[in-house]
Coordinates of N, CA, C and O in Angstrom, one line a residue:
K1 N -38.3 -75.3 44.6 CA -38.9 -75.4 45.3 C -37.7 -76.0 46.5 O -36.9 -76.8 45.3
I2 N -37.3 -76.3 47.2 CA -36.1 -77.2 48.5 C -36.6 -78.1 49.1 O -37.2 -77.8 49.2
A3 N -36.8 -79.6 48.5 CA -37.1 -80.5 49.9 C -36.5 -80.9 50.7 O -35.2 -81.7 50.5
L4 N -36.7 -80.6 51.7 CA -35.9 -81.8 53.0 C -37.0 -81.9 53.8 O -38.3 -81.9 53.9
N5 N -36.6 -84.2 53.6 CA -37.9 -84.2 54.4 C -37.8 -85.2 55.3 O -36.6 -85.9 56.0
A6 N -37.4 -84.1 56.9 CA -37.0 -84.2 57.9 C -38.1 -85.6 58.5 O -37.1 -86.8 59.0
K7 N -39.1 -85.9 58.7 CA -39.6 -87.0 58.8 C -39.0 -88.7 58.6 O -38.6 -89.7 59.4
N8 N -39.0 -88.2 57.3 CA -38.1 -89.9 56.8 C -36.2 -90.0 57.1 O -35.7 -91.0 56.1
K9 N -35.3 -88.9 57.7 CA -34.2 -89.3 58.1 C -34.0 -89.3 59.8 O -32.6 -89.2 59.9
G10 N -35.3 -89.7 59.6 CA -34.9 -90.2 61.4 C -34.5 -88.7 62.3 O -33.8 -88.7 63.7
Y11 N -35.5 -87.9 62.0 CA -35.3 -86.4 62.6 C -36.1 -86.4 64.0 O -36.9 -86.9 63.9
S12 N -35.6 -85.8 65.0 CA -36.5 -85.9 66.0 C -38.1 -85.6 66.5 O -38.2 -84.8 66.0
D13 N -38.6 -86.5 66.4 CA -39.8 -86.6 66.8 C -40.6 -85.4 68.4 O -41.6 -85.1 68.9
T14 N -39.4 -85.7 69.5 CA -39.5 -85.4 71.1 C -39.1 -83.7 71.3 O -39.7 -83.4 71.9
L15 N -37.6 -83.7 69.9 CA -37.6 -82.8 70.9 C -37.5 -81.0 69.6 O -37.1 -79.9 69.8
G16 N -37.9 -82.0 68.8 CA -38.5 -80.6 67.3 C -36.7 -80.0 66.3 O -35.9 -80.5 66.4
S17 N -37.4 -79.1 65.6 CA -36.0 -79.7 64.8 C -35.8 -77.8 64.1 O -36.8 -77.2 64.6
R18 N -35.5 -77.4 63.5 CA -34.4 -76.1 62.9 C -33.9 -75.6 61.8 O -33.3 -77.2 61.0
V19 N -34.7 -75.2 61.4 CA -34.3 -74.5 59.7 C -33.5 -73.3 59.4 O -34.2 -72.5 60.2
R20 N -32.9 -73.5 58.6 CA -31.8 -72.2 58.5 C -32.2 -71.8 57.0 O -31.9 -73.2 55.9
F21 N -32.6 -70.9 56.1 CA -32.4 -70.5 54.9 C -31.3 -69.7 54.4 O -31.1 -68.6 55.4
Y22 N -30.7 -70.2 53.4 CA -29.3 -68.6 52.9 C -29.6 -68.2 51.5 O -30.5 -68.7 51.3
L23 N -29.7 -67.1 51.1 CA -29.6 -66.5 50.5 C -28.1 -66.1 50.1 O -27.6 -65.7 50.3
D24 N -27.3 -66.8 49.0 CA -26.6 -66.2 48.4 C -25.4 -67.2 49.7 O -24.4 -65.5 50.3
Y25 N -25.4 -67.5 50.2 CA -24.4 -67.8 51.5 C -24.5 -67.1 52.8 O -24.1 -66.9 54.1
Q26 N -26.0 -66.1 52.9 CA -25.9 -65.1 54.2 C -27.2 -65.8 54.3 O -28.2 -65.8 53.7
L27 N -27.2 -65.9 55.9 CA -28.2 -66.5 56.4 C -29.5 -65.6 56.2 O -29.3 -63.5 57.1
I28 N -30.7 -65.5 56.0 CA -32.0 -64.1 56.2 C -32.8 -64.9 56.6 O -33.8 -64.5 56.6
K29 N -33.0 -66.2 57.3 CA -34.0 -66.8 58.0 C -33.7 -67.8 58.9 O -33.4 -69.0 58.9
E30 N -34.5 -68.0 60.2 CA -33.9 -69.1 60.9 C -35.5 -69.0 61.6 O -36.2 -68.6 62.1
I31 N -36.1 -70.4 61.4 CA -37.0 -71.2 62.3 C -37.5 -72.3 63.1 O -36.3 -73.2 62.8
S32 N -37.5 -72.2 64.3 CA -37.5 -73.1 65.1 C -38.9 -74.2 64.9 O -40.1 -73.2 64.9
Y33 N -38.8 -75.3 64.6 CA -39.8 -76.1 64.3 C -40.9 -77.3 65.6 O -39.6 -77.9 66.6
P34 N -42.0 -77.0 66.2 CA -42.2 -78.0 67.4 C -41.8 -79.9 67.8 O -42.0 -79.7 65.7
P35 N -42.1 -80.3 68.1 CA -41.7 -81.7 68.0 C -43.0 -82.2 67.0 O -44.2 -81.6 68.0
G36 N -42.6 -83.4 66.3 CA -43.7 -83.7 65.9 C -43.7 -83.2 64.8 O -44.6 -83.6 63.9
F37 N -43.8 -82.0 64.3 CA -43.9 -80.9 63.3 C -43.0 -82.0 61.7 O -41.6 -82.4 62.0
I38 N -43.5 -82.6 60.4 CA -43.5 -83.4 59.6 C -43.6 -81.3 58.3 O -43.9 -80.4 58.2
S39 N -41.9 -81.7 57.2 CA -42.1 -81.0 56.4 C -43.0 -81.2 55.7 O -43.5 -82.0 55.3
P40 N -42.5 -80.0 54.4 CA -42.0 -79.5 53.9 C -42.2 -78.3 54.7 O -42.9 -77.4 55.6
F41 N -40.5 -77.6 55.1 CA -40.3 -75.7 55.5 C -40.5 -75.2 54.1 O -40.2 -75.2 53.2
D42 N -41.0 -73.8 54.2 CA -41.3 -73.2 52.6 C -40.7 -72.5 53.8 O -40.1 -71.4 54.8
L43 N -40.1 -72.1 52.4 CA -39.5 -69.9 52.6 C -40.5 -69.5 51.4 O -40.2 -69.4 50.4
Q44 N -41.0 -67.9 52.0 CA -41.5 -66.7 50.7 C -40.5 -66.2 50.8 O -39.4 -65.2 51.3
L45 N -40.1 -66.0 49.1 CA -39.1 -64.8 49.0 C -39.1 -63.5 47.7 O -39.8 -64.3 47.4
D46 N -39.1 -62.4 47.9 CA -39.6 -62.0 47.1 C -38.2 -61.3 46.2 O -37.4 -60.9 46.7
T47 N -38.6 -61.6 45.3 CA -37.0 -61.9 44.5 C -36.9 -60.3 43.7 O -35.8 -60.4 43.2
T48 N -37.7 -60.3 43.6 CA -38.0 -58.4 43.3 C -36.4 -57.9 43.6 O -36.0 -56.3 43.2
S49 N -36.4 -57.5 45.4 CA -35.4 -56.7 45.6 C -34.0 -57.6 45.1 O -32.7 -56.8 45.2
L50 N -33.6 -59.0 44.4 CA -32.3 -59.2 43.8 C -32.1 -58.5 42.7 O -33.4 -58.4 41.5
K51 N -30.9 -58.7 42.8 CA -29.8 -57.9 41.6 C -29.6 -59.2 40.8 O -30.3 -60.0 41.1
N52 N -29.9 -58.7 39.6 CA -30.5 -60.0 38.0 C -29.3 -60.8 38.0 O -27.8 -60.6 38.2
G53 N -29.6 -61.7 38.0 CA -29.0 -63.0 37.5 C -28.7 -64.3 38.9 O -29.8 -64.6 38.8
I54 N -27.6 -65.0 38.7 CA -28.2 -66.2 39.6 C -28.2 -66.4 40.5 O -27.3 -65.5 41.6
H55 N -28.4 -66.7 41.6 CA -28.5 -66.7 42.6 C -28.9 -67.9 43.7 O -29.5 -68.9 43.5
V56 N -28.2 -68.1 44.9 CA -28.3 -69.2 45.7 C -28.9 -69.5 46.7 O -28.4 -69.2 47.6
I57 N -30.1 -70.6 46.7 CA -30.6 -70.4 48.1 C -30.3 -72.1 48.9 O -30.7 -73.1 47.8
T58 N -29.9 -71.6 49.9 CA -29.8 -73.7 51.0 C -30.7 -73.1 52.0 O -30.9 -72.0 52.5
A59 N -31.2 -74.5 52.6 CA -31.7 -74.8 53.2 C -31.5 -75.8 54.3 O -30.8 -76.8 53.5
N60 N -30.8 -75.8 55.2 CA -29.9 -76.2 56.0 C -31.2 -76.5 57.3 O -31.5 -76.0 58.2
V61 N -31.5 -78.6 57.5 CA -31.9 -79.0 58.9 C -31.0 -79.1 59.7 O -30.7 -80.3 59.4
D62 N -31.7 -78.8 61.0 CA -31.0 -80.2 61.9 C -32.1 -80.0 63.3 O -32.9 -79.4 63.2
D63 N -31.3 -81.3 64.1 CA -32.2 -81.4 65.5 C -30.9 -81.8 66.6 O -30.2 -81.6 65.9
H64 N -31.6 -82.0 67.8 CA -31.0 -82.0 68.7 C -30.4 -82.9 68.7 O -29.7 -83.3 69.9
Q65 N -30.3 -84.1 68.1 CA -29.6 -85.0 68.0 C -28.3 -85.4 67.2 O -27.7 -86.0 66.2
D66 N -28.2 -83.7 66.5 CA -27.2 -83.4 65.5 C -27.7 -84.4 64.2 O -26.1 -85.3 63.0
H67 N -28.8 -84.1 64.0 CA -29.0 -84.6 62.5 C -29.1 -83.8 61.4 O -29.7 -82.9 62.2
I68 N -28.8 -83.7 60.6 CA -28.2 -83.4 59.4 C -28.5 -83.3 58.4 O -28.3 -84.1 57.9
G69 N -29.4 -81.9 57.4 CA -30.5 -82.2 55.8 C -29.5 -81.2 55.7 O -30.4 -80.0 56.0
T70 N -28.6 -80.9 54.1 CA -29.2 -79.7 53.2 C -29.5 -79.7 51.5 O -29.2 -81.3 51.3
A71 N -30.7 -79.2 51.2 CA -30.6 -79.0 50.2 C -30.4 -77.3 49.7 O -30.4 -76.1 50.2
T72 N -29.7 -77.2 48.1 CA -29.6 -76.2 47.5 C -29.9 -76.0 46.2 O -30.6 -77.6 45.8
I73 N -30.7 -74.8 46.0 CA -31.2 -74.5 44.4 C -30.6 -73.6 44.1 O -29.9 -72.2 45.0
K74 N -30.5 -73.1 42.5 CA -29.7 -71.3 42.1 C -31.3 -71.6 41.3 O -32.1 -71.7 40.6
I75 N -31.4 -70.1 41.0 CA -32.6 -68.9 40.8 C -31.5 -67.9 39.9 O -30.7 -67.7 40.0
M76 N -32.7 -67.8 39.1 CA -32.3 -66.9 38.2 C -33.2 -65.5 38.0 O -34.4 -65.8 37.8
T77 N -32.9 -64.3 38.2 CA -33.7 -63.4 38.4 C -33.5 -62.4 37.3 O -32.2 -61.9 36.8
K78 N -34.4 -62.3 36.9 CA -34.0 -61.3 35.3 C -35.9 -59.8 36.2 O -36.7 -59.6 35.6
N79 N -35.2 -59.0 37.0 CA -36.3 -58.2 37.2 C -36.4 -56.5 36.0 O -35.3 -56.3 35.7

């Protein structure tokens, strides 16, 4: 689980926010959220298609006022 709490970091309640999810440093999903949306930001990932080993998942959140947050986790797959 990657936890990004945009509400507590002063992110825009009037313009919304955007989250980009990366798998092994490659962009896999980008989601825009409406103004007032309160995290958590979720990503569903089917790990059965991944090679066995360690993978890095990163979530970056930003808004139109240049507030930025990042969270990263490592996962191990054994398919």
